[in-house]
CSV table of C-alpha atoms and ligand atoms in Angstrom, one decimal:
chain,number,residue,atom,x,y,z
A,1,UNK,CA,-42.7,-17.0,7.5
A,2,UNK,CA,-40.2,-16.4,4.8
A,3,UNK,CA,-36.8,-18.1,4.8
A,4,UNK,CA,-34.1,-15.0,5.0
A,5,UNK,CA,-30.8,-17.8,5.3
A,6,UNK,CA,-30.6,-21.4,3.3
A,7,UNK,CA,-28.7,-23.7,5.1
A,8,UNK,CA,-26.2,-26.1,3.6
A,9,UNK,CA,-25.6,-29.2,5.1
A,10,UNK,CA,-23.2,-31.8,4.9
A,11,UNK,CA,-19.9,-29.9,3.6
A,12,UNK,CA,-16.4,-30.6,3.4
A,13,UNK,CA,-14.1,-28.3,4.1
A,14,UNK,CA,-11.7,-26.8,1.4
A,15,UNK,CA,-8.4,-25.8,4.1
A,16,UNK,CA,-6.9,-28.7,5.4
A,17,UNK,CA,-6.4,-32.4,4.3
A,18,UNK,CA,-8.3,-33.6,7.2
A,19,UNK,CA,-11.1,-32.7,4.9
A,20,UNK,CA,-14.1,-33.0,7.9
A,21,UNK,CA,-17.2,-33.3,5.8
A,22,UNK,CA,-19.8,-32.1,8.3
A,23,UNK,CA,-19.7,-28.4,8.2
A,24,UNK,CA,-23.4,-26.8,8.0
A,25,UNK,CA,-22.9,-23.0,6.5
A,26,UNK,CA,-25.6,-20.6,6.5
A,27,UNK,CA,-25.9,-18.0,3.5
A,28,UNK,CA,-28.1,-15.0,3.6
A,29,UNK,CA,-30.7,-15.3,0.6
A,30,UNK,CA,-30.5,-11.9,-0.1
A,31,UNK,CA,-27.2,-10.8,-0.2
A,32,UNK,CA,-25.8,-14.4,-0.5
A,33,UNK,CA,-22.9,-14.0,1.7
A,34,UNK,CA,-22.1,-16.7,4.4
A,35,UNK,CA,-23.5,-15.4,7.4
A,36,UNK,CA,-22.6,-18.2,9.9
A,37,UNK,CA,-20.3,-21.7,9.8
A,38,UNK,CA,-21.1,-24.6,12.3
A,39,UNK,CA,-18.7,-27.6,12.8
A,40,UNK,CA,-15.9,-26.0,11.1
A,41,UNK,CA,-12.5,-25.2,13.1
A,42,UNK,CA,-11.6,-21.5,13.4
A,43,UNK,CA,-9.0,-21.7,10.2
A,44,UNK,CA,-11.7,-23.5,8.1
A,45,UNK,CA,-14.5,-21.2,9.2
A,46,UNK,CA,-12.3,-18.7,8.2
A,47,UNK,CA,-12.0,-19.2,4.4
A,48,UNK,CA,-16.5,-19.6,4.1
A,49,UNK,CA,-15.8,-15.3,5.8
A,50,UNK,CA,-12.8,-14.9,2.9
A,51,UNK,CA,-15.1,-16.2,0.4
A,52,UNK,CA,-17.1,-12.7,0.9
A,53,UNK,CA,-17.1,-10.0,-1.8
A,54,UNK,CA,-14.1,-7.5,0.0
A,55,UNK,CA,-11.0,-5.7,-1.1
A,56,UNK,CA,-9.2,-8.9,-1.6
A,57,UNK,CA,-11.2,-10.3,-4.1
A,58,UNK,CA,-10.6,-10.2,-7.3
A,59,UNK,CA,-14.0,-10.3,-9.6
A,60,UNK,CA,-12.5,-8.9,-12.8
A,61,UNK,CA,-9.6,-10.5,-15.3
A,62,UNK,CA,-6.8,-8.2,-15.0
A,63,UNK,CA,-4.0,-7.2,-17.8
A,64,UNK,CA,-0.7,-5.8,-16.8
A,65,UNK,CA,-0.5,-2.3,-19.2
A,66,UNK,CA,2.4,0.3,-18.0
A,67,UNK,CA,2.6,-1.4,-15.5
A,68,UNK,CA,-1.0,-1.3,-13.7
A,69,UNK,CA,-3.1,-4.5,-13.5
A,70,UNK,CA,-6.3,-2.7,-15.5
A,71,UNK,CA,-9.5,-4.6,-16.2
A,72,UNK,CA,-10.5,-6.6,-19.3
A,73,UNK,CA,-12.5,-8.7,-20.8
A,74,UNK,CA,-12.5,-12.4,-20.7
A,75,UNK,CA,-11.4,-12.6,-23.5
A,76,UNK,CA,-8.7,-10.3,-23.9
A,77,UNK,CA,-7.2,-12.0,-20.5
A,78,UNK,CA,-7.6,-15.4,-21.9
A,79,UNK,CA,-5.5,-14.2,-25.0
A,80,UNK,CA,-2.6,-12.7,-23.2
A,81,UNK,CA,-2.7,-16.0,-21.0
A,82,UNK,CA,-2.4,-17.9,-23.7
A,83,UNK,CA,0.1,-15.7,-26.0
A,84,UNK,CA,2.3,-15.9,-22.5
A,85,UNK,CA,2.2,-19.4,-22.7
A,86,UNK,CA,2.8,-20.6,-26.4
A,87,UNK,CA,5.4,-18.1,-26.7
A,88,UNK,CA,7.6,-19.2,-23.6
A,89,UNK,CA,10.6,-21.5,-24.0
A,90,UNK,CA,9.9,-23.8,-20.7
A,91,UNK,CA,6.8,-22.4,-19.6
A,92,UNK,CA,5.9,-24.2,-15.5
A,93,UNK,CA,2.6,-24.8,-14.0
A,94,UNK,CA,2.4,-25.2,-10.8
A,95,UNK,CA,-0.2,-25.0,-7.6
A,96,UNK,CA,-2.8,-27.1,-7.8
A,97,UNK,CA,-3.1,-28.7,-4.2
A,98,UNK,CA,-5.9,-25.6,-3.7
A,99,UNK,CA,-8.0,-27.1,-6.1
A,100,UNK,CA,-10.1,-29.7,-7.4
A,101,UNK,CA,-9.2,-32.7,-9.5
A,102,UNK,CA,-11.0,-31.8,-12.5
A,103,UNK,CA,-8.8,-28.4,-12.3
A,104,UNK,CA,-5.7,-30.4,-11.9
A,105,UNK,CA,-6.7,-32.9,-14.4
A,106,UNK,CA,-7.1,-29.8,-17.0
A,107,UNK,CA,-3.6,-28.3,-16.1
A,108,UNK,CA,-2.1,-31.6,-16.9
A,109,UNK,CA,-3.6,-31.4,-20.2
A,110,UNK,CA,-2.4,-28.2,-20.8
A,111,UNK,CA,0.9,-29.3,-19.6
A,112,UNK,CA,1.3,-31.7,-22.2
A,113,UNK,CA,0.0,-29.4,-25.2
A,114,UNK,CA,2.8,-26.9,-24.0
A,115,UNK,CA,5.6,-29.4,-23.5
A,116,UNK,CA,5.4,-27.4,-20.4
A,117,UNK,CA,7.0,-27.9,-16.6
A,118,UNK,CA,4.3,-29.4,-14.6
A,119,UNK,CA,4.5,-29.3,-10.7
A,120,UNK,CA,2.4,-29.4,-7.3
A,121,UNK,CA,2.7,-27.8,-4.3
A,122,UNK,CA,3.8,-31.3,-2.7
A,123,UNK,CA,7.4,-30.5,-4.2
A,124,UNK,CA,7.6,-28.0,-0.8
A,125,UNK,CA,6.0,-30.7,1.4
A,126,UNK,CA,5.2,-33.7,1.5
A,127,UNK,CA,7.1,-35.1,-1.9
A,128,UNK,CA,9.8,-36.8,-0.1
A,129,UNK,CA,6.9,-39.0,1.5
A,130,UNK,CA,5.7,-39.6,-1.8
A,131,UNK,CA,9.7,-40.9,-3.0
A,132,UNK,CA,10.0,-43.0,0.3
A,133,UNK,CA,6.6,-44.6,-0.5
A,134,UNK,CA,8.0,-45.8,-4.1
A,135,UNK,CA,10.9,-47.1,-2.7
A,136,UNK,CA,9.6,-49.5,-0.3
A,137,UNK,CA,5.9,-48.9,-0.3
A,138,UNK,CA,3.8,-48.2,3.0
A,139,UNK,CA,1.5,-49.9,4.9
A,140,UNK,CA,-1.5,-47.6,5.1
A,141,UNK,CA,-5.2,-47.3,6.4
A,142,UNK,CA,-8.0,-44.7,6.4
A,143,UNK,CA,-8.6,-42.5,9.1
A,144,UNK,CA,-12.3,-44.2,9.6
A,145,UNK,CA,-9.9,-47.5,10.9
A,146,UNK,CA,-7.9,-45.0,13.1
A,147,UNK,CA,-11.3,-43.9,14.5
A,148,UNK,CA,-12.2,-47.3,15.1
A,149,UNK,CA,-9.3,-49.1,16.1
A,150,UNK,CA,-6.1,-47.3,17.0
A,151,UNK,CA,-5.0,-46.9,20.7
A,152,UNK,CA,-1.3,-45.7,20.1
A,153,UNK,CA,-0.8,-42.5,18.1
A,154,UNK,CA,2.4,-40.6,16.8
A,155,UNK,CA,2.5,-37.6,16.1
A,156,UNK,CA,6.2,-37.4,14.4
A,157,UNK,CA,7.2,-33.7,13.2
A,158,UNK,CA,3.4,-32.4,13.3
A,159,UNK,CA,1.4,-30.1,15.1
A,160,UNK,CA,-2.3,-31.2,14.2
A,161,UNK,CA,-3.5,-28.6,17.2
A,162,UNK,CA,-2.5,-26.0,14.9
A,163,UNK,CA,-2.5,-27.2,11.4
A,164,UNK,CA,-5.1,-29.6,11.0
A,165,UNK,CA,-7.1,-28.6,14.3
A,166,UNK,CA,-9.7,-30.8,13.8
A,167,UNK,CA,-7.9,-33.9,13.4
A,168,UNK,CA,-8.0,-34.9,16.6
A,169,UNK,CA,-11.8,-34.7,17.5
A,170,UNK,CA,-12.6,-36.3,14.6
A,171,UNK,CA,-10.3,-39.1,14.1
A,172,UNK,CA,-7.5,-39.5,15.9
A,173,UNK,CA,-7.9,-38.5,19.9
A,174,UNK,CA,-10.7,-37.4,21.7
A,175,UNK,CA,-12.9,-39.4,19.3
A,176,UNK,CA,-14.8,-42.7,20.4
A,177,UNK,CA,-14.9,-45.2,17.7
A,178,UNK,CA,-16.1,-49.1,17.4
A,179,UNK,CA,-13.3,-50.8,19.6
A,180,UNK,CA,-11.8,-47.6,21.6
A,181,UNK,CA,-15.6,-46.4,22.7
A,182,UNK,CA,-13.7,-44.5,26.2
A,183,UNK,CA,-12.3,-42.0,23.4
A,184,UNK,CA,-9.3,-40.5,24.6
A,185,UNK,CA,-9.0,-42.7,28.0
A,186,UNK,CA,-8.7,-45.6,25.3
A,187,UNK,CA,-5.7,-44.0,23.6
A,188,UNK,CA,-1.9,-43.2,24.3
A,189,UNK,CA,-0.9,-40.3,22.5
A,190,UNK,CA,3.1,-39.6,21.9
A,191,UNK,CA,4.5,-36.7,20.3
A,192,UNK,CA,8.1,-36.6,18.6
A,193,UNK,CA,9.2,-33.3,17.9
A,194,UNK,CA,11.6,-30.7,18.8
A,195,UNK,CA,9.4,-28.3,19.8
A,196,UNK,CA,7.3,-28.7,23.0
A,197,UNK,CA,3.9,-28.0,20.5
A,198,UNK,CA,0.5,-27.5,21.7
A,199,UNK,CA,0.5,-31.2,20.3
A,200,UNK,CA,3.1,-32.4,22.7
A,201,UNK,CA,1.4,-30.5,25.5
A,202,UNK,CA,-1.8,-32.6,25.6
A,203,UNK,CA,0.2,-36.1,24.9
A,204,UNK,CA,0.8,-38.9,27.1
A,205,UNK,CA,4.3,-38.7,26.0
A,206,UNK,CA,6.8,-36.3,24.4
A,207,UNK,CA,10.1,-37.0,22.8
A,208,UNK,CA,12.3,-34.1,22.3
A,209,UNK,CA,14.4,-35.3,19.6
A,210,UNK,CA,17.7,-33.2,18.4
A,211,UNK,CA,16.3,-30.6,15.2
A,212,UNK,CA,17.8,-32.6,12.2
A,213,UNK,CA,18.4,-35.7,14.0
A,214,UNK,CA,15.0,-38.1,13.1
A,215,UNK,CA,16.7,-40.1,11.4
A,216,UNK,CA,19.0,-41.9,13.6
A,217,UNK,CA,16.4,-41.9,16.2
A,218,UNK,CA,14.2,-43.9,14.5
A,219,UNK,CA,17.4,-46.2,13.3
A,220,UNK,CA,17.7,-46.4,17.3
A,221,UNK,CA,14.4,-47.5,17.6
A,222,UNK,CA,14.7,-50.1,14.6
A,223,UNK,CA,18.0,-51.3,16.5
A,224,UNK,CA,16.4,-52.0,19.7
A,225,UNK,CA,13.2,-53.6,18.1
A,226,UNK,CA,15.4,-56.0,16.8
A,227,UNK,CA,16.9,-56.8,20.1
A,228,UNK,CA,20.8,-54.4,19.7
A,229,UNK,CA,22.4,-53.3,22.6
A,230,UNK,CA,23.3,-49.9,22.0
A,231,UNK,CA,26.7,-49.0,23.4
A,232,UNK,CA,25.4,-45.5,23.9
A,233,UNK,CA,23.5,-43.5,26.8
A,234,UNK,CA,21.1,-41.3,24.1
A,235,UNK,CA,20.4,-41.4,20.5
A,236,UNK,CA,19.4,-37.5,19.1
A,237,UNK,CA,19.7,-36.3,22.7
A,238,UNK,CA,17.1,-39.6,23.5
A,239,UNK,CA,18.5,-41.6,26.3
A,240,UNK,CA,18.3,-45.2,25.8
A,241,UNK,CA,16.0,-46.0,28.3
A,242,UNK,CA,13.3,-43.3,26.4
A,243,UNK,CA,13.7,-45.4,23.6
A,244,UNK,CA,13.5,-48.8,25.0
A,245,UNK,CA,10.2,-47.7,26.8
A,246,UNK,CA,9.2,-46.5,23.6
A,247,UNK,CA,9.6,-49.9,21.7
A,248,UNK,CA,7.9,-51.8,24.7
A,249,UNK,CA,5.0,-49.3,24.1
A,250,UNK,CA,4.7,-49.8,20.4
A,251,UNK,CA,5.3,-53.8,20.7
A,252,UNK,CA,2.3,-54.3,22.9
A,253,UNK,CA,-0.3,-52.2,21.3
A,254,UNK,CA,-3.3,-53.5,19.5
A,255,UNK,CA,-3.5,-51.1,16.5
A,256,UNK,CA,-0.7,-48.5,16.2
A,257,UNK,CA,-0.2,-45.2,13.8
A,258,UNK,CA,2.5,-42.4,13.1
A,259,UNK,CA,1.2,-39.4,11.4
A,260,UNK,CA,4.2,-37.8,10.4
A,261,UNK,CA,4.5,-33.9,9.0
A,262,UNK,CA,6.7,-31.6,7.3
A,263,UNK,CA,9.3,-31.5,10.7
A,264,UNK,CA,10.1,-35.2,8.9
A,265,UNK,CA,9.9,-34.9,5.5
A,266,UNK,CA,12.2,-31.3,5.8
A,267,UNK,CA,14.3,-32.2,8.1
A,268,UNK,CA,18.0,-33.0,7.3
A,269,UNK,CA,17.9,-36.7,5.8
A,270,UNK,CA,14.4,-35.5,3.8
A,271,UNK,CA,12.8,-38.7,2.2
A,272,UNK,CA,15.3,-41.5,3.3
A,273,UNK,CA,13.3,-40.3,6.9
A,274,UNK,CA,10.5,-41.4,5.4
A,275,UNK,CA,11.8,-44.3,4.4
A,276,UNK,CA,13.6,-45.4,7.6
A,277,UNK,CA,10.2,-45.2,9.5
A,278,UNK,CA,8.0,-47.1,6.8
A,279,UNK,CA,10.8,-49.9,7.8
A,280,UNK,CA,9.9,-49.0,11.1
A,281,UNK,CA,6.4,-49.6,10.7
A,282,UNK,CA,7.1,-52.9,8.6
A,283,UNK,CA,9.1,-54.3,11.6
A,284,UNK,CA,6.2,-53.5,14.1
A,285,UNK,CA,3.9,-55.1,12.1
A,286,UNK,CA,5.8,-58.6,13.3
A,287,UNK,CA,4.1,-57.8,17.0
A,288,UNK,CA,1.3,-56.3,16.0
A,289,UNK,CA,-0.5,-53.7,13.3
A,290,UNK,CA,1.0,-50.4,12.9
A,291,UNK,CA,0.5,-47.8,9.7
A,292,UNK,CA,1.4,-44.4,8.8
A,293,UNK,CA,-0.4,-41.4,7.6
A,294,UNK,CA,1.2,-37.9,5.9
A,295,UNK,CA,-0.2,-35.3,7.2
A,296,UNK,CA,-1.3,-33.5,4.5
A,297,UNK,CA,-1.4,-29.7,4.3
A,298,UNK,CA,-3.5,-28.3,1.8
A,299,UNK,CA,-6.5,-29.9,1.2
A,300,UNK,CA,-6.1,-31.5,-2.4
A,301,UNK,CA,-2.6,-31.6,-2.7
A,302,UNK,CA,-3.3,-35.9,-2.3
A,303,UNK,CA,-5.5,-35.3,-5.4
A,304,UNK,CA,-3.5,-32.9,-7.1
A,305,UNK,CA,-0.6,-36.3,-6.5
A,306,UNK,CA,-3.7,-38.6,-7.4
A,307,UNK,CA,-4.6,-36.4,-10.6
A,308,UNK,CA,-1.2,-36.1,-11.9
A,309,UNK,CA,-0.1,-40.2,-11.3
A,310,UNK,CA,-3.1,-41.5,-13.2
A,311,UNK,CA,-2.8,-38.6,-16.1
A,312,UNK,CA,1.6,-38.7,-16.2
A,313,UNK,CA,2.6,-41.8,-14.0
A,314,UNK,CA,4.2,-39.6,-11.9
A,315,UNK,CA,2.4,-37.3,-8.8
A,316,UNK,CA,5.1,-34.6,-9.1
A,317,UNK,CA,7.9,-32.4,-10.8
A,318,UNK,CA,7.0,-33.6,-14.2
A,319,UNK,CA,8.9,-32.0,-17.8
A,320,UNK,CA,7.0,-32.8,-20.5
A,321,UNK,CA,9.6,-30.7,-22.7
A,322,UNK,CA,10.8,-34.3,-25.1
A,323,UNK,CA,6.8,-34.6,-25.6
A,324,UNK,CA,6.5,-37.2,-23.0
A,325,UNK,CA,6.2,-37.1,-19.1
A,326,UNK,CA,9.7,-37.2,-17.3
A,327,UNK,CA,10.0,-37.5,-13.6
A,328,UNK,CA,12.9,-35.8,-11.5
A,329,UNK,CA,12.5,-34.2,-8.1
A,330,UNK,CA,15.2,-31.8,-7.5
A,331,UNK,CA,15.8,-30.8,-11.4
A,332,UNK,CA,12.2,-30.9,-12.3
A,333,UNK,CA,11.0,-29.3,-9.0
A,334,UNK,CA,9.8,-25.8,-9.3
A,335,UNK,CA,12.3,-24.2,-6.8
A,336,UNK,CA,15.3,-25.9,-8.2
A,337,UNK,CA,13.9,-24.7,-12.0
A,338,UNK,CA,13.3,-20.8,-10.6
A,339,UNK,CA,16.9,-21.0,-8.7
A,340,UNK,CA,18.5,-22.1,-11.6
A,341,UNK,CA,16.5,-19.4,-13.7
A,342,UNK,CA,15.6,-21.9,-16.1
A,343,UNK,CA,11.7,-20.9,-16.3
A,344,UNK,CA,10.8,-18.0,-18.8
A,345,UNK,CA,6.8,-17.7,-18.2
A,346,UNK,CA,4.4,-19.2,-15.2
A,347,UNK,CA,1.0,-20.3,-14.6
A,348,UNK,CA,0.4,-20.3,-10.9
A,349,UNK,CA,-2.8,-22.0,-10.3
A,350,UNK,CA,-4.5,-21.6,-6.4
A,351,UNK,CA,-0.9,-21.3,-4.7
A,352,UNK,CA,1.2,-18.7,-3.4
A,353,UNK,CA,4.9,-19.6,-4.2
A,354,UNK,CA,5.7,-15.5,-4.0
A,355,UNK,CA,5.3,-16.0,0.0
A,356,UNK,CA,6.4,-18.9,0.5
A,357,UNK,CA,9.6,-20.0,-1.9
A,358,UNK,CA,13.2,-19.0,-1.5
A,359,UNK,CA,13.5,-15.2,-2.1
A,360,UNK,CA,16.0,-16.0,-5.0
A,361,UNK,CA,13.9,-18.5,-6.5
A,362,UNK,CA,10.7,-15.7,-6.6
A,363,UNK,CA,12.8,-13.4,-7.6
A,364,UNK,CA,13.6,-15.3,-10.9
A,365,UNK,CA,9.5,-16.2,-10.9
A,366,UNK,CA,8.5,-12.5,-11.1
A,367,UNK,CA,11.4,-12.1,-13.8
A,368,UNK,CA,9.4,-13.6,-16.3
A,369,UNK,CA,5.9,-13.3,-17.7
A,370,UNK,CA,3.2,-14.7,-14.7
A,371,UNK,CA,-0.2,-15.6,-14.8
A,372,UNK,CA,-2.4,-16.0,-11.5
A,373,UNK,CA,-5.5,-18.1,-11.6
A,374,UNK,CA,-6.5,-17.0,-8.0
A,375,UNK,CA,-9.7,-15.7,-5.7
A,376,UNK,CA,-7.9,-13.2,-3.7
A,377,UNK,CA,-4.7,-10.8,-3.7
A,378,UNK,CA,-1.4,-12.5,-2.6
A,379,UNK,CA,2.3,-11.6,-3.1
A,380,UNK,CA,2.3,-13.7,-6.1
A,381,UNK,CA,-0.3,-12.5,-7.9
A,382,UNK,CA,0.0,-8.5,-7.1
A,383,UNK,CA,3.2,-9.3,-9.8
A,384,UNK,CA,1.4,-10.9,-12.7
A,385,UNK,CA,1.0,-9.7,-15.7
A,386,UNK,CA,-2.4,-11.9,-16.2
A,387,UNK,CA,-4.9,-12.5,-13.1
A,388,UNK,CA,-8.2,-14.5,-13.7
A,389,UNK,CA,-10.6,-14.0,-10.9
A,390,UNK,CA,-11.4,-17.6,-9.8
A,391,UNK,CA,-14.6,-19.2,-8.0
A,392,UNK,CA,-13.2,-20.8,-4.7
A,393,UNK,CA,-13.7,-24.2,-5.2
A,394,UNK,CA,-16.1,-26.4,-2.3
A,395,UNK,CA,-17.4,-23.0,-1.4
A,396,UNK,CA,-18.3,-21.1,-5.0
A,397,UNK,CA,-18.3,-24.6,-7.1
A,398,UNK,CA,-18.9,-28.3,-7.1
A,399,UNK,CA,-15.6,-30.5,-7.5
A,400,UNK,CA,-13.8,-33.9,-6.0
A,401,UNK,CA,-10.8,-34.1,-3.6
A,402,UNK,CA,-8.8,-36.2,-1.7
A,403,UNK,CA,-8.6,-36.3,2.0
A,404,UNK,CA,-4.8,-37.2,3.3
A,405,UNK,CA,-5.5,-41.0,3.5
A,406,UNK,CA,-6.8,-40.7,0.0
A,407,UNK,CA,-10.2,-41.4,0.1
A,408,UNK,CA,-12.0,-38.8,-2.5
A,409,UNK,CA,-14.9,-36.9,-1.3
A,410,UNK,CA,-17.3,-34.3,-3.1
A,411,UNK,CA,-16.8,-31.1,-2.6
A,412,UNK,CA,-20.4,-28.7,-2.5
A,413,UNK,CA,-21.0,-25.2,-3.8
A,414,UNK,CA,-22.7,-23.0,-1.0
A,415,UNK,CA,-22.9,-19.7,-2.6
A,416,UNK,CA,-22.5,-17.7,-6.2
A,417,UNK,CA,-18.6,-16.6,-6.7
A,418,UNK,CA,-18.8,-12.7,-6.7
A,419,UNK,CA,-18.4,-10.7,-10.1
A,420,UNK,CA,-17.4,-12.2,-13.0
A,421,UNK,CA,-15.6,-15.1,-10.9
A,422,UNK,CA,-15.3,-18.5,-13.2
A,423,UNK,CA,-14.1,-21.7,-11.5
A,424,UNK,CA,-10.8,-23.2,-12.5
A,425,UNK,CA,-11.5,-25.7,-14.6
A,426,UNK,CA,-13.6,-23.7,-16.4
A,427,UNK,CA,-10.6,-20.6,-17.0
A,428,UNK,CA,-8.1,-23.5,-18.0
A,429,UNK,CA,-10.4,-24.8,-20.5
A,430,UNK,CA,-10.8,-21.4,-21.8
A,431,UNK,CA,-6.7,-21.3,-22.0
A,432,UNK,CA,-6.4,-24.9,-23.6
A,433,UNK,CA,-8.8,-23.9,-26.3
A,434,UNK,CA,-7.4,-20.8,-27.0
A,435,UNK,CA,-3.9,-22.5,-27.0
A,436,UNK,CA,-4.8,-25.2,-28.9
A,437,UNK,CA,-6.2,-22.8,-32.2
A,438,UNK,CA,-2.3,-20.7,-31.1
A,439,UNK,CA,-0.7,-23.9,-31.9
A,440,UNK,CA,-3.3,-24.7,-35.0
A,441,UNK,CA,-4.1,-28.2,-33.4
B,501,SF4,S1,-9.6,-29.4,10.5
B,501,SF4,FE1,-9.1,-28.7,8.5
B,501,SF4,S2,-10.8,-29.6,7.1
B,501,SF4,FE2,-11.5,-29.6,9.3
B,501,SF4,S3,-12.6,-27.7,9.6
B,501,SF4,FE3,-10.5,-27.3,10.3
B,501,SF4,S4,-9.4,-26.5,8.4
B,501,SF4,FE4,-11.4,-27.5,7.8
């Protein structure tokens, strides 16, 4: 009989930072398009269907001329990218959590050539986790030891139902590991949040906290862990029995966890949230073991951190303008930059900052001259001047990430990228070479 569909097995998933590495994807042999995706959750199944030749690809570089994108060569695109580049003041790069390392790892290089701006999408999420955890550290685990050990969960500003859906089957509820083999029966599930999520709605516990006001809760919870009597009835609209219940609960668990989202690194007090409930953490870890976990959005913004650390010693909002890395969320950060209007070009690489930044901030971005390494149409890159059609990486080419508890896995190539598709790293080597003979190195 002859074999109409090849079937991958064994791949991770390129949406989410829960990374699950199990998904088996079908492709037809003849038209080499996904056909069917088993394991994967309905937003990762999702992208294998986007990955599809449709309207919304792109398969061709693209020049802006009067004002149509028209199609070009290779190498005329690579050309413009590159005069765009050399000729800008304070040129930014930024993206890169949609990516692989070796991607990120050539964007730093580039970076450094340009004495460019060099940023990640983690300057929109989770960078104030990333502060907190260089002020006073964190104690931290993989999610194989959450699996396997941890019977109280927290779910702190984070709606894994939605956002990472398969978080929970995998490692963190319904899952049976070595010491909680009853699965969910052997674990107590509380959710913090404003919102009464779908999270909070299959939890043993929910804690509606006052929007803004995370902080002194978990100050509250500090207090009474360290034996205070609060002279108050409620805490963030918490009433002081909630909480004491609360710090019974975590005291007298065997192996505790907060995974903590972007409702605590955005909220009012930003990173010193993050820092307050590492202390937290630290002080349960007197009774018994407790960590904490970001829940990471896209899935390779931890490698795009990873990447940049090792490359710059920092993970984020780097200026490389004196010829050597500086570090400095909220002047080096790319919405602060485009709100101040101090950018004058921009390479966007697998991100969308023209739907999700500050309209005044986008409005500066499209200002200037833009390039858009990118697979498919989005607001950002319908107003570039330069798009180069990329391979999606983990589904069109090979590459390494880093799942959100920052253990690196490979990602696999299932199918051919349509057209004339080439993967990232290989389009920002093309723009490094070309830069690099531009600036006669
Ligand atoms: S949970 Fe995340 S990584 Fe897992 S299949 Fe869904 S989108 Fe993909």
């Amino acid at each position: 009989m002859v074999e109409k569909v090849k079937t991958i097995k064994d791949v991770c998933c390129p949406f989410c930072g829960t990374l699950c590495d199990d998904l088996e994807v079908d492709v037809d042999l003849k038209t080499d398009q996904v056909v069917e995706v088993r394991n994967g959750c309905q937003i990762g199944t999702k992208k294998y269907f986007a990955a599809n030749p449709s309207d919304h690809r792109y398969t061709k570089p693209l020049v802006r001329k009067d004002g149509e994108l028209v199609e070009v060569s290779w190498g005329e695109a690579i050309e413009k990218a590159a005069d765009i580049l050399v000729d800008a003041q304070r040129p930014l790069l930024y993206g890169f959590s949609s990516t692989e390392c070796e991607a990120q790892s050539r964007g730093v290089e580039l970076a450094e050539m340009l004495n460019a701006l060099l940023d990640n999408t983690a300057s929109v999420c989770h960078g104030p986790s990333l502060l907190a955890i260089q002020d006073v550290g964190a104690s931290l685990s993989t999610l194989g030891e959450i699996k396997n050990r941890a019977d109280t969960i927290i779910f702190w500003g984070s709606n894994p139902v939605h956002a990472h859906p398969r978080h929970l089957s995998r490692y963190s509820d319904f899952i049976r590991g070595y010491f909680r083999t009853d699965g969910r029966n052997d674990r107590n599930i509380i959710v913090v949040d404003p919102r009464y999520t779908h999270t909070a709605q299959i939890a043993d516990k929910y804690i509606k906290v006052n929007p803004n006001e995370d902080y002194e809760l978990i100050q509250a919870i500090r207090a009474v862990l360290r034996g205070s009597d609060l002279d108050v009835k409620e805490v963030s609209g918490v009433s002081i029995e909630d909480i004491k219940e609360l710090v019974e609960t975590l005291k007298s668990c065997n192996f505790g966890v907060i995974f903590f989202g972007m409702g605590l690194t955005q909220s009012l007090a930003h990173h010193r949230n993050i820092d307050t409930a590492i202390r937290l953490v630290t002080e349960l870890n007197d009774y018994t073991k407790f960590i904490l976990i970001p829940m990471r959005g896209h899935y390779n913004v931890a490698g795009a951190n990873q990447v940049f650390l090792w490359n710059t010693g920092y993970a984020y909002s780097i200026d490389f303008s004196r010829g050597f890395p500086r570090y400095n969320p909220g002047e080096f950060s790319s919405v602060d930059l485009l709100m101040r209007d101090e950018v004058d070009a921009a390479l966007i690489v697998a991100s969308d900052p023209g739907s999700n930044f500050p309209a005044a901030s986008v409005k500066n971005l499209f200002k200037h001259p833009l390039i858009a390494i990118e697979p498919h149409k989005t607001p950002t890159s319908e107003f570039a001047d330069v798009v180069l059609p990329a391979a999606i990486a983990g589904i069109e080419c090979e590459g390494t990430a880093y799942r959100m508890d920052k253990v690196p896995l490979r990602l696999r190539k299932v199918k051919e990228a349509p057209g004339e598709c080439l993967s990232d790293n290989e389009i920002l080597e093309r723009i490094i070479e070309k830069v690099r003979e531009k600036l006669g190195e």
